[in-house]
Structure formats: structure tokens, C-alpha cells
Backbone as a ProteinNet text record, in pm:
[ID]
protein_1_A
[PRIMARY]
MKAGLHISNDKFVEVDNLEKVIKSSQRGIVEISKEIIKNSLFTNGSYTFVGDKVVAIASVKIEFIEFID
[TERTIARY]
5022.1	4984.4	5056.3	4990.6	5045.3	5058.3	5164.9	5182.8	5184	5101.8	5102.1	5162.4	5276	5347.7	5324	5259.5	5236.2	5339	5435.1	5544.2	5539.1	5623.3	5621.8	5644.7	5610.3	5621	5526.7	5414.1	5310.5	5361.8	5455.7	5508.4	5431.7	5418.7	5350.5	5434.7	5457	5532.9	5449.5	5441	5365.1	5459.8	5444.9	5525.4	5429.3	5434.2	5351.3	5421.2	5343.3	5395.1	5483.1	5434.2	5509.7	5534.1	5658.7	5697.7	5730.1	5798	5835.5	5876.6	5882.5	5933.6	6046.3	6156.6	6269.8	6278.2	6269.8	6276.7	6411	6475.4	6602.1	6582.8	6612.8	6599.5	6710.9	6704.1	6805.1	6806.1	6694.8	6684.2	6738.1	6775.1	6827	6741.4	6756.9	6685.9	6579.5	6458.8	6346.9	6286.4	6264.1	6194	6048.1	5958.5	5814.9	5761.7	5712.1	5662.3	5525	5486.2	5357.7	5239.7	5260.8	5152.5	5113.9	5207.6	5177.5	5187.5	5207.1	5233.9	5117.2	4994.2	4878.1	4858.3	4920.1	4909.5	5030.8	5116.2	5240.4	5225.5	5297.1	5299.2	5420.7	5398.3	5506.9	5536.3	5656.3	5699.4	5822.6	5887	6007.3	6114.4	6186.3	6293.3	6310.9	6400.8	6424.4	6357.4	6289.7	6217.2	6263.1	6266.4	6289.7	6172.7	6100.6	5986.2	6034.3	6015.9	6068.4	5951.9	5949.5	5847	5899.2	5814.6	5861.2	5972.1	5982.2	6095.7	6128	6243.8	6286.3	6290	6218	6213.3	6265.9	6372.3	6429.8	6396	6339.7	6302.6	6383.1	6468.4	6556.3	6527.9	6509.2	6503.2	6375.6	6285.2	6160.4	6053.7	5956.5	5846.9	5739.6	5698.4	5589.1	5458.9	5373.7	5244.4	5152.2	5135.7	5062.1	5093.4	5059.3	5085.2	4954.2	4924	4808.9	4859.2	4801	4830.6	4705.1	4716.3	4601.5	4626.4	4531.9	4543.9	4516.2
120.9	238.6	358.7	472.3	596.2	696.1	776.6	882.9	1016.5	1107.8	1244.6	1334.2	1393.1	1475.2	1622.2	1689.6	1833	1901.5	1969.1	2028.9	2180.9	2247.2	2393.5	2452.6	2579.3	2651.8	2596.3	2538.5	2486.6	2384.2	2303.1	2195.8	2067.2	1982.9	1854.6	1748.2	1637.6	1525.5	1399.9	1317.5	1193.2	1075.2	976	854	737.3	672.7	554.8	430.4	325.8	196.4	211	287.8	311.3	180.1	149.7	27.6	52.4	164.3	193.3	338.4	382.3	514.6	493.8	562	554.5	688.3	683.3	805	810.9	925.7	948	1063.1	1038.1	1141.3	1125.2	1201.5	1192.7	1055.3	984.8	851	740.7	774.2	674.1	663	550.1	525.9	419.1	447.6	354	334	208.3	177.7	149.6	215.7	197.5	129.2	7.1	-67.8	-16.1	-45.8	2.4	-58	-172.6	-235.5	-155.1	-84.5	-9.9	141.6	186.1	328.1	418	373.1	455.9	469.4	383.5	390.4	457.2	515.8	575.4	725.5	776.5	919.6	981.1	1086.6	1154.7	1284.9	1294.7	1412.5	1471.7	1564.8	1626.2	1521.7	1539.8	1447.9	1447.4	1366.4	1351	1222.2	1228.2	1112.3	1078.5	949	901.2	811.4	847.6	771.5	686.3	553.6	459.9	395.5	414.7	356.8	350.6	393.3	395	497.1	589	680.6	700.3	750.5	772.6	922.6	965.9	1107.5	1123	1199.4	1226.2	1369	1383.5	1515.2	1540.6	1641.7	1669.1	1804	1906.5	2039.7	2116.8	2061.5	2132.4	2088.4	2171.3	2139	2061.6	1949.2	1871.1	1927.9	1977.7	2030.6	1915	1818.8	1696.2	1590.3	1465.3	1350.5	1275.9	1241.2	1157.2	1018.5	915.9	778.3	722	679.3	632.7	488.9	399.7	258.5	241
-2290	-2217.2	-2277.9	-2273	-2326.4	-2211.7	-2213.3	-2114.3	-2186.3	-2139.2	-2190	-2083.9	-2112.7	-2016	-2047.3	-1956.5	-1969.5	-1881	-1942.8	-1866.6	-1879.7	-1801.8	-1798.6	-1937.1	-1951.4	-2078.6	-2184.5	-2139.6	-2229.6	-2329.7	-2289.5	-2374.8	-2344.9	-2446.6	-2432.2	-2501.1	-2430.5	-2486.4	-2466.3	-2569.5	-2560.9	-2578.6	-2491.2	-2498.6	-2517.5	-2634.1	-2660.4	-2607.8	-2584	-2537.9	-2414	-2316.7	-2193.9	-2121.1	-2092.6	-2023	-1876.4	-1848.1	-1710	-1697.4	-1572.4	-1539	-1439.2	-1461.2	-1369.3	-1297.4	-1163.6	-1083.1	-1013	-1022.1	-953.8	-856.1	-729.2	-627	-525	-419.5	-314.3	-248.4	-256	-195.6	-285	-407.4	-499.5	-623.6	-693	-818.5	-796.9	-847.3	-835.2	-973.4	-1011.5	-1136.1	-1103.8	-1176.8	-1157.9	-1283.1	-1268.6	-1384.5	-1425.9	-1549.2	-1599.3	-1523.4	-1458	-1382.8	-1258.8	-1200	-1076.6	-1093.7	-1215.6	-1238.5	-1198.1	-1219	-1185.9	-1035.6	-957.8	-812.3	-749.2	-829.6	-780.3	-761.5	-663.6	-635.8	-704.8	-779.8	-849	-776.2	-720.6	-646.2	-714	-648.2	-705.6	-731.4	-838.8	-875.7	-1025.7	-1072	-1215.4	-1261	-1374.6	-1425.6	-1566.4	-1596.1	-1731.1	-1768	-1873.7	-1921.3	-2037.5	-2028.1	-2126.8	-2201.1	-2331.2	-2416.6	-2557.9	-2655.5	-2794.3	-2814	-2721.7	-2714.6	-2567.4	-2539.5	-2401.5	-2377.8	-2273.5	-2238.9	-2097.6	-2082.7	-1950.7	-1911.5	-1792.4	-1741.9	-1615.9	-1621.1	-1507.4	-1443.6	-1524.4	-1465.4	-1494.8	-1572	-1599.2	-1500.3	-1481.6	-1390.7	-1466.1	-1410	-1467.5	-1412.8	-1501.3	-1458.7	-1420.3	-1510.9	-1479.6	-1583.6	-1548.8	-1635.4	-1656.4	-1779.8	-1811.9	-1848.1	-1786.7	-1825.2	-1889.5	-2015.3	-2092.3	-2134.1	-2099.7	-2138.5	-2285.5
[MASK]
+++++++++++++++++++++++++++++++++++++++++++++++++++++++++++++++++++++

């Protein structure tokens, strides 16, 4: 699976071979596996996308995310 991250300031980051997303929020840390990622709600918080590269997003605004099989 591939994730296309469209973030503020017209930046685009692509993560190939996405394995999981780690969400950190006031409620704690949650790992979201690639099997359930398309059914997950993404709200405010810090995210780490783990695949062929690791992308951590802490302070930028995510405009939208594309998940491509």
C-alpha cells in the first residue's frame, strides 16, 4: 500500500510499502495496521507513517491523505 500525504504549504510526501501508522495524542499511542487503515479516522494529533521510509508529522496540518493499494 502507498500513502500520499498532502500537507500544508503545498507539500507532498509519498510513503511506499506502508506497513502501519502510529498516532500519538492526549489519549496515548495507537498503532494502526495497514489492514484497517482505510477504516480509520484521522483527527488532530501527531502521526508517524512507517513504510519504505518513516515520516513523522507533528506540527504541520495534514490537508488530506490518499491510501493506494
